[in-house]
XYZ file of C-alpha atoms in Angstrom:
560
model
C 45.533 -124.140 83.237
C 43.961 -124.332 80.092
C 45.539 -127.151 77.236
C 46.283 -125.177 74.002
C 45.196 -126.562 70.487
C 46.961 -126.974 67.592
C 45.914 -127.762 64.386
C 49.020 -127.370 61.642
C 48.308 -128.581 57.787
C 50.109 -130.738 56.504
C 51.886 -129.253 53.908
C 52.579 -126.340 56.356
C 56.744 -126.182 57.601
C 57.490 -127.194 60.873
C 54.439 -128.997 61.512
C 54.994 -132.470 62.630
C 55.024 -135.388 59.554
C 52.290 -137.753 60.712
C 50.856 -136.309 63.264
C 46.697 -135.947 62.375
C 45.220 -132.868 61.564
C 42.713 -132.383 64.057
C 45.118 -132.557 66.089
C 47.495 -129.852 65.733
C 47.884 -126.641 67.450
C 45.938 -123.993 66.180
C 48.149 -120.036 67.045
C 46.798 -117.306 68.446
C 46.990 -114.738 65.829
C 44.218 -117.346 63.523
C 41.430 -116.532 66.088
C 39.508 -113.110 67.168
C 39.081 -112.582 71.188
C 36.093 -111.859 69.938
C 34.450 -114.646 67.944
C 31.675 -116.107 69.782
C 33.037 -120.296 70.697
C 31.443 -123.116 68.239
C 27.819 -123.637 69.382
C 27.544 -120.626 71.224
C 24.384 -118.539 69.114
C 25.915 -114.771 69.563
C 22.238 -112.521 71.577
C 20.526 -110.225 70.421
C 22.205 -106.707 70.359
C 19.503 -103.800 72.828
C 17.202 -101.753 71.139
C 19.107 -98.286 72.277
C 22.651 -100.298 69.682
C 20.095 -100.049 67.150
C 19.924 -96.054 66.235
C 17.436 -94.470 63.462
C 17.459 -92.370 61.417
C 15.453 -88.784 61.830
C 15.006 -89.082 57.756
C 13.853 -92.539 57.670
C 9.672 -94.051 56.602
C 8.639 -95.782 59.805
C 7.825 -99.483 59.330
C 4.562 -100.174 57.573
C 4.038 -96.564 55.445
C 5.404 -96.369 52.243
C 7.144 -93.998 50.012
C 5.460 -91.348 47.789
C 5.752 -91.125 44.237
C 7.467 -89.108 42.721
C 6.585 -85.717 40.629
C 5.711 -86.276 37.219
C 8.418 -84.563 35.330
C 7.322 -80.997 33.963
C 7.960 -81.615 30.114
C 10.120 -79.201 28.108
C 8.988 -77.132 25.073
C 12.533 -78.671 23.715
C 11.487 -82.417 24.718
C 9.442 -84.773 21.947
C 5.548 -84.909 23.149
C 4.319 -88.031 25.332
C 2.429 -89.104 22.093
C 5.887 -89.443 19.952
C 6.816 -92.378 18.392
C 9.724 -93.831 16.612
C 8.284 -95.419 14.570
C 5.881 -93.002 13.605
C 8.592 -90.065 13.686
C 7.263 -87.412 11.435
C 10.680 -85.870 8.601
C 12.541 -84.696 9.115
C 13.272 -80.644 8.678
C 15.237 -80.907 6.295
C 13.654 -82.708 2.966
C 15.348 -84.902 1.341
C 15.543 -83.040 -2.141
C 17.064 -80.552 0.385
C 16.491 -76.122 0.383
C 16.353 -74.923 -2.119
C 17.747 -71.632 -2.610
C 16.670 -68.237 -2.737
C 18.980 -65.835 -5.294
C 18.261 -62.445 -5.124
C 18.168 -60.374 -9.020
C 20.865 -57.367 -9.298
C 18.673 -55.267 -11.161
C 16.016 -55.046 -8.812
C 16.478 -51.907 -6.191
C 18.976 -52.252 -3.188
C 15.932 -50.946 -0.642
C 13.650 -54.414 -1.733
C 16.007 -56.826 -1.991
C 17.734 -55.725 1.827
C 14.077 -56.095 2.920
C 13.189 -59.502 1.414
C 16.470 -60.295 3.113
C 15.558 -58.709 6.300
C 11.881 -61.296 6.220
C 13.007 -63.785 5.452
C 14.463 -66.488 8.142
C 18.062 -66.180 8.890
C 18.360 -69.353 7.900
C 16.888 -68.768 4.489
C 19.222 -65.788 3.683
C 21.636 -66.009 0.388
C 24.659 -67.108 0.933
C 26.328 -63.513 0.756
C 28.000 -62.476 -1.930
C 32.501 -62.090 -1.501
C 32.942 -58.281 -1.013
C 33.304 -55.605 -3.264
C 34.671 -52.683 -1.740
C 38.031 -54.002 1.248
C 41.138 -56.159 0.828
C 41.775 -59.153 1.587
C 42.175 -58.404 5.905
C 38.544 -56.428 4.938
C 37.765 -52.620 6.327
C 37.681 -52.692 10.616
C 34.680 -53.832 11.990
C 33.916 -51.188 14.284
C 33.732 -48.943 11.905
C 31.654 -49.916 9.519
C 29.070 -50.873 11.627
C 29.896 -46.704 13.857
C 29.557 -45.614 9.792
C 26.195 -47.727 9.768
C 25.335 -46.087 13.302
C 25.664 -42.490 11.391
C 23.553 -43.234 8.949
C 21.242 -44.781 10.214
C 20.403 -41.823 12.319
C 20.370 -39.878 10.278
C 18.062 -41.809 8.348
C 15.624 -42.293 11.829
C 15.708 -38.627 12.686
C 14.530 -37.642 9.260
C 11.459 -39.655 9.839
C 12.068 -43.156 7.551
C 9.412 -46.253 8.761
C 11.265 -48.585 11.511
C 12.007 -51.553 8.229
C 13.537 -49.070 5.888
C 16.042 -47.617 8.220
C 17.351 -51.599 9.222
C 17.225 -52.144 5.357
C 19.516 -49.479 4.820
C 21.803 -50.492 8.355
C 21.666 -54.526 6.303
C 23.096 -53.395 2.969
C 26.145 -51.715 4.269
C 27.062 -54.137 6.983
C 26.879 -56.566 3.473
C 28.537 -53.937 1.392
C 31.776 -54.471 2.873
C 31.669 -58.489 3.525
C 29.780 -58.214 7.093
C 26.864 -60.123 6.532
C 26.292 -61.482 9.983
C 24.303 -58.480 10.931
C 21.468 -57.759 12.992
C 20.353 -54.718 12.927
C 17.842 -53.112 15.585
C 15.690 -50.395 15.516
C 13.006 -48.180 18.295
C 12.275 -45.268 17.971
C 15.504 -43.601 20.517
C 17.593 -46.358 19.696
C 19.608 -48.018 16.974
C 22.008 -51.092 18.343
C 23.886 -54.284 15.162
C 24.466 -56.824 16.344
C 27.171 -58.146 13.927
C 29.416 -62.208 14.777
C 31.794 -63.135 12.287
C 31.326 -66.535 12.861
C 29.615 -68.945 14.865
C 32.809 -69.785 17.538
C 33.854 -65.915 17.644
C 32.417 -63.158 20.237
C 30.070 -60.798 18.553
C 30.708 -57.381 18.501
C 27.483 -54.905 19.623
C 27.204 -50.687 18.507
C 23.953 -48.886 19.265
C 23.530 -45.172 19.534
C 20.693 -42.916 20.768
C 18.615 -40.403 18.549
C 18.427 -37.415 20.578
C 17.710 -34.605 18.586
C 14.884 -35.288 15.224
C 14.581 -32.526 12.923
C 12.787 -32.155 9.211
C 15.119 -31.886 5.843
C 14.416 -34.043 3.006
C 17.680 -32.608 1.381
C 19.847 -34.198 4.194
C 17.597 -37.069 3.671
C 18.054 -37.419 -0.455
C 21.556 -37.056 -0.168
C 21.755 -40.471 2.137
C 19.676 -41.978 -0.432
C 22.872 -41.292 -2.558
C 25.055 -41.972 -0.515
C 23.825 -45.096 -0.138
C 23.044 -46.045 -3.800
C 26.601 -45.503 -4.396
C 27.642 -47.712 -1.547
C 25.377 -50.599 -2.960
C 25.780 -49.595 -6.666
C 29.109 -52.527 -7.990
C 29.701 -50.000 -9.881
C 30.995 -47.403 -7.507
C 33.912 -48.297 -5.481
C 32.438 -45.766 -2.359
C 35.552 -46.462 0.327
C 34.497 -46.221 5.036
C 36.291 -42.552 4.919
C 35.274 -41.638 1.428
C 31.615 -42.650 2.790
C 32.766 -41.164 6.064
C 33.924 -37.202 4.397
C 30.198 -37.750 1.950
C 28.874 -38.314 5.943
C 30.191 -35.687 6.957
C 29.062 -33.457 4.003
C 25.472 -34.040 4.495
C 25.505 -33.386 8.303
C 27.184 -29.835 7.707
C 25.121 -28.279 4.270
C 22.729 -25.693 5.393
C 18.672 -25.998 4.830
C 17.575 -24.972 1.206
C 15.227 -22.150 2.712
C 16.186 -19.929 5.418
C 13.598 -19.028 8.406
C 11.913 -16.460 6.728
C 10.697 -18.580 3.462
C 9.719 -21.253 6.616
C 7.495 -18.373 7.675
C 5.946 -16.799 4.581
C 5.441 -20.627 4.060
C 3.457 -21.737 7.062
C 0.515 -18.485 5.689
C 0.403 -19.595 2.700
C -0.858 -23.211 3.644
C -2.750 -22.049 5.641
C -4.772 -19.511 3.536
C -4.820 -22.536 1.065
C -6.094 -24.961 3.310
C -8.964 -21.700 4.887
C -9.846 -21.443 0.465
C -9.993 -25.301 -0.427
C -12.600 -25.132 3.035
C -15.109 -22.348 1.446
C -12.807 -19.082 2.111
C -12.224 -16.171 -0.045
C -10.055 -13.346 -0.252
C -9.783 -12.491 3.239
C -10.742 -14.963 4.878
C -7.834 -15.970 3.372
C -4.929 -13.184 4.198
C -6.523 -13.581 8.033
C -5.661 -17.322 7.967
C -2.712 -16.341 6.600
C -1.245 -14.331 9.367
C -2.674 -16.469 12.015
C -1.086 -19.447 11.181
C 2.422 -16.556 10.684
C 2.029 -14.900 13.693
C 2.016 -18.633 15.895
C 4.977 -19.655 13.610
C 6.505 -17.373 15.194
C 5.463 -17.760 18.971
C 6.763 -21.862 17.787
C 9.834 -20.758 16.791
C 10.378 -18.326 20.252
C 9.097 -21.196 22.236
C 11.962 -23.250 20.259
C 14.764 -20.293 22.222
C 13.497 -20.997 24.574
C 14.189 -23.981 25.132
C 11.120 -25.109 25.901
C 9.307 -29.501 25.037
C 7.475 -29.172 21.031
C 4.236 -30.107 23.335
C 4.373 -26.178 23.900
C 5.280 -25.298 21.067
C 2.312 -26.423 19.754
C 0.253 -24.850 21.443
C 1.196 -21.995 20.654
C 0.926 -21.956 17.252
C -2.709 -23.292 17.350
C -3.711 -20.705 19.163
C -3.488 -17.350 16.955
C -5.640 -18.953 14.282
C -8.281 -19.599 16.935
C -7.763 -16.353 18.293
C -8.393 -14.591 13.904
C -11.546 -16.871 14.447
C -12.868 -15.690 17.341
C -12.124 -11.704 15.958
C -14.015 -12.250 12.706
C -16.515 -13.566 14.562
C -16.776 -10.300 17.009
C -16.466 -7.590 14.564
C -19.329 -9.881 13.111
C -17.617 -10.169 9.551
C -19.527 -12.292 7.319
C -16.928 -13.787 6.515
C -15.845 -17.499 7.987
C -14.637 -17.990 10.831
C -15.113 -21.655 10.684
C -12.648 -21.018 7.576
C -9.666 -19.207 8.907
C -9.059 -21.397 12.450
C -9.273 -24.992 10.159
C -6.582 -23.382 8.368
C -4.297 -22.542 10.232
C -4.455 -26.125 12.133
C -3.231 -27.509 8.325
C -0.418 -26.424 9.204
C 0.062 -28.368 12.773
C -1.249 -31.518 12.343
C 1.294 -34.688 12.125
C 0.561 -36.838 9.348
C 4.602 -37.852 8.571
C 4.311 -39.202 12.066
C 1.001 -40.428 12.528
C 2.376 -42.550 8.466
C 5.782 -43.967 9.463
C 3.719 -44.652 13.325
C 1.307 -46.840 11.690
C 3.570 -47.889 8.751
C 5.704 -49.813 11.540
C 3.250 -51.366 12.602
C 1.721 -52.432 10.035
C 5.339 -54.271 9.073
C 5.738 -56.044 12.656
C 7.940 -53.057 14.798
C 5.273 -52.489 17.997
C 7.390 -50.749 19.652
C 8.071 -47.820 18.249
C 4.670 -47.574 16.320
C 3.834 -47.429 19.514
C 6.361 -44.909 20.703
C 5.246 -43.257 17.446
C 1.506 -42.835 17.959
C 2.029 -41.035 21.682
C 4.190 -38.754 20.478
C 1.630 -37.900 17.246
C -1.008 -37.955 20.536
C 0.814 -35.673 22.412
C 1.239 -32.861 19.352
C -2.162 -34.427 18.909
C -3.994 -33.263 22.650
C -1.281 -30.002 22.328
C -3.379 -28.348 19.470
C -6.367 -29.377 20.954
C -5.360 -27.943 24.047
C -4.247 -23.999 22.257
C -7.852 -24.051 20.468
C -9.389 -25.558 23.198
C -8.506 -22.417 25.281
C -8.818 -19.763 22.538
C -12.667 -20.796 22.111
C -13.900 -21.056 25.505
C -12.778 -16.916 26.328
C -14.601 -16.945 23.256
C -17.807 -18.497 24.374
C -17.473 -16.752 27.967
C -17.711 -13.104 26.016
C -20.283 -14.358 23.562
C -18.747 -14.954 20.666
C -21.426 -17.015 18.800
C -19.271 -20.072 16.541
C -21.454 -21.470 14.447
C -20.441 -25.520 14.540
C -22.088 -26.158 11.563
C -19.708 -23.681 9.107
C -17.351 -26.500 9.478
C -18.964 -29.091 7.556
C -20.947 -27.168 4.939
C -18.509 -28.190 1.678
C -18.327 -25.636 -1.480
C -17.630 -27.117 -4.497
C -15.990 -24.135 -6.787
C -13.571 -27.368 -8.709
C -10.695 -24.943 -10.483
C -10.595 -22.852 -7.133
C -10.261 -25.601 -4.933
C -7.687 -27.719 -6.708
C -5.562 -25.013 -6.602
C -5.551 -24.157 -3.762
C -4.934 -28.156 -3.223
C -1.722 -27.767 -5.242
C -0.684 -24.093 -3.733
C -1.352 -25.976 -0.085
C 0.619 -29.126 -1.256
C 3.666 -26.987 -2.004
C 4.255 -24.597 0.279
C 3.956 -27.590 2.414
C 6.833 -28.856 0.731
C 8.836 -26.070 1.584
C 7.956 -25.830 5.534
C 9.425 -29.936 5.084
C 13.187 -28.674 3.302
C 12.456 -30.202 -0.132
C 15.104 -30.128 -3.332
C 13.762 -27.764 -5.468
C 13.498 -31.116 -7.728
C 10.851 -32.949 -5.840
C 8.481 -30.053 -4.909
C 6.344 -30.106 -8.768
C 5.711 -33.979 -8.369
C 4.502 -33.357 -4.488
C 2.296 -30.922 -5.778
C 0.702 -32.998 -8.755
C 0.532 -35.441 -7.000
C -1.302 -34.198 -4.048
C -3.435 -32.265 -6.409
C -4.366 -35.986 -7.343
C -5.612 -37.106 -5.009
C -7.433 -34.095 -4.042
C -9.455 -35.033 -7.413
C -10.427 -37.936 -6.059
C -11.606 -37.472 -2.505
C -13.466 -35.103 -3.606
C -14.999 -36.701 -6.663
C -16.029 -39.202 -4.005
C -16.651 -37.382 -0.471
C -18.090 -34.980 -2.425
C -19.573 -34.387 -5.659
C -20.652 -38.962 -5.523
C -21.570 -37.723 -2.027
C -19.580 -40.726 -0.723
C -18.355 -41.755 2.594
C -15.158 -39.330 3.484
C -12.953 -41.999 5.437
C -12.999 -44.286 2.075
C -12.900 -41.422 -0.399
C -10.100 -39.986 1.654
C -7.905 -43.616 2.151
C -8.762 -44.192 -1.273
C -6.862 -40.516 -2.068
C -4.065 -41.665 0.052
C -3.429 -45.273 -1.214
C -2.958 -43.403 -4.816
C -0.450 -41.401 -2.907
C 1.971 -43.620 -1.800
C 1.197 -45.730 -4.742
C 2.377 -42.996 -7.563
C 5.376 -42.312 -4.669
C 7.263 -44.983 -3.994
C 7.038 -44.636 -8.246
C 8.883 -42.601 -8.673
C 11.093 -43.078 -5.717
C 11.900 -46.236 -6.574
C 12.715 -44.395 -10.405
C 15.031 -41.948 -9.262
C 16.607 -44.306 -6.238
C 15.401 -42.446 -2.990
C 13.467 -41.905 -0.734
C 9.278 -42.361 -0.650
C 8.316 -39.259 2.035
C 9.110 -36.261 -0.474
C 6.802 -37.236 -2.759
C 4.010 -38.384 -0.222
C 4.599 -36.789 2.877
C 3.498 -32.820 1.633
C 0.982 -34.987 -1.194
C -1.218 -35.730 1.744
C -2.157 -32.552 3.325
C -5.134 -31.650 1.661
C -6.173 -34.977 2.767
C -5.806 -33.978 6.772
C -8.838 -33.875 9.095
C -8.691 -30.324 9.783
C -12.303 -29.019 9.973
C -13.340 -32.499 12.381
C -11.195 -31.617 14.640
C -11.523 -27.619 14.958
C -14.911 -29.157 14.811
C -14.510 -31.662 17.704
C -12.656 -29.144 19.613
C -15.578 -26.057 18.967
C -18.561 -29.050 20.506
C -16.175 -29.097 23.547
C -16.195 -25.617 23.864
C -20.145 -25.085 24.366
C -20.525 -28.208 26.061
C -21.551 -31.169 23.673
C -19.269 -33.323 24.903
C -20.441 -36.265 23.057
C -20.849 -34.404 20.493
C -17.219 -33.068 20.436
C -15.252 -36.553 21.124
C -17.322 -37.507 18.303
C -16.150 -35.685 15.350
C -12.863 -36.052 17.037
C -12.797 -40.763 16.782
C -13.963 -39.839 12.891
C -10.732 -37.044 13.028
C -8.767 -39.852 14.072
C -10.644 -42.432 11.762
C -9.773 -40.026 8.875
C -5.469 -39.627 10.308
C -5.856 -43.843 10.012
C -7.600 -43.890 6.810
C -4.015 -41.637 5.399
C -1.602 -43.414 7.099
C -3.025 -46.967 6.113
C -4.001 -46.004 2.720
C -0.337 -44.569 2.226
C 1.394 -47.642 3.037
C -0.490 -49.474 0.887
C -0.578 -48.224 -2.471
C 3.685 -48.125 -1.368
C 3.096 -51.422 -1.282
C 1.344 -52.088 -4.255
C 3.768 -50.447 -6.215
C 6.441 -52.813 -5.479
C 4.466 -54.921 -7.595
C 4.837 -53.100 -10.555
C 7.917 -53.093 -10.365
C 10.940 -55.824 -10.613
C 10.878 -57.648 -7.432
C 13.764 -59.692 -6.311
C 12.860 -63.649 -6.910
C 11.857 -63.984 -3.636
C 10.181 -60.824 -2.447
C 7.913 -62.288 -5.248
C 6.655 -65.098 -3.509
C 7.962 -64.131 0.580
C 6.234 -65.128 3.035
C 4.024 -62.991 5.127
C 6.764 -62.005 8.699
C 5.213 -64.588 11.295
C 6.215 -62.008 14.435
C 2.619 -60.004 12.255
C 0.370 -63.079 12.428
C 0.224 -63.300 15.671
C 3.039 -66.776 16.670
């Protein structure tokens, strides 16, 4: 048996006093059985006891450098230096507060606020039409959407509809709202504060109609809502809105049919026709209008309504040609086209594009394109049959200028007056639209006929004056400019160029035909741009808000 050596510390309890430390025994619990004795080196472990991970790199292989992190759009650039940092966004002297003049029309004030960035909009005013609790938010948003629906369905531009919706919300104390308008969808979002959930409501415009009397009544309601002297509660606004919706059109159907005929007859006289041409063109236009009403009653889309309405005037012109009457068949056909070309839709489309509403502008231009194609197909079908039957249509008759100043000025004014009846305008606005259209024709004829200038330039100048005068009188009456502008551009519509292009295509002169249709499109765009530019120039002559006088253009129209 092996002797056991015990080591006991001097102060350990139970150790014999005076015994040397190296002779004191050590307990078995103080030493592990797996510990090798002193002086013996531990053996090297076998290779299999050192397993390696399959993800470990082999010896001698350096790890790949980490890929560079992609830069964030919100991170500072690599050249940024704290010592050479640019100045802060807020200058030391602060940001000047924008103040809005209450004497300016509410349309200009709201349009100015919409074009300002959200952070630069003026502090909202206290609500004038609400008690301490304020009106219910869903009711105000629903009222705003219903009024916006009437405006958009009546043909107003997207920016004007947004300005009206914004004005209603701010009048009832909902200042943190953002309206959005597209071609058929209205949406508005209201957020009480940064920590509250936003409330969003939307409404779809499924049916559009032309009734400028209803449009004027809506603008009267908007003026009363925004006027501090009137206290229009949401319930009162709902009542008046229901009355506007229930109002019947001011003119019956037979009056509209007669107005369409007189419009076509006046347009034919404007292009050189006489009394017989006037009656023939009027008869063709009235037949086309009745056929369009019949198709609408059967539920056919508007494309087919325009197609059917364009065929009777073309048939009347072909009949005069086959009878070898010494008349102007081109004037009959062209006169019938004046009542069909969608001038207001084109003006609204270009206006939306110039103000940055590209989705709405694209949809409206596509709609105008469909209507234009329908008119071309209807006229082309009749002219193609006429060519097959040997009708000798003279394309030069559509281009021959006839100077009869007094007769043409009277014809242009009659055209504008009947156009205003077709738009369901009130009797108070028909007179000014008629005078505005007469002035537009005088300007156009002076440049294009008397001076021999460019027809496109003459159209743009005349349309600019129409937009200028229309916007001024609309702001004077605090109403929409559409009743004063839409009918006044009637004499400028490109009916002659459209007919000449269709006739050339029917006679297999495709290059000439498409060139003439391109000229018609250029004239239509000149009308739209001129009207919009005239409306913008009109604001220079009015007392505008201080922010509007020095406002910046919308950044969304700059391409960045």
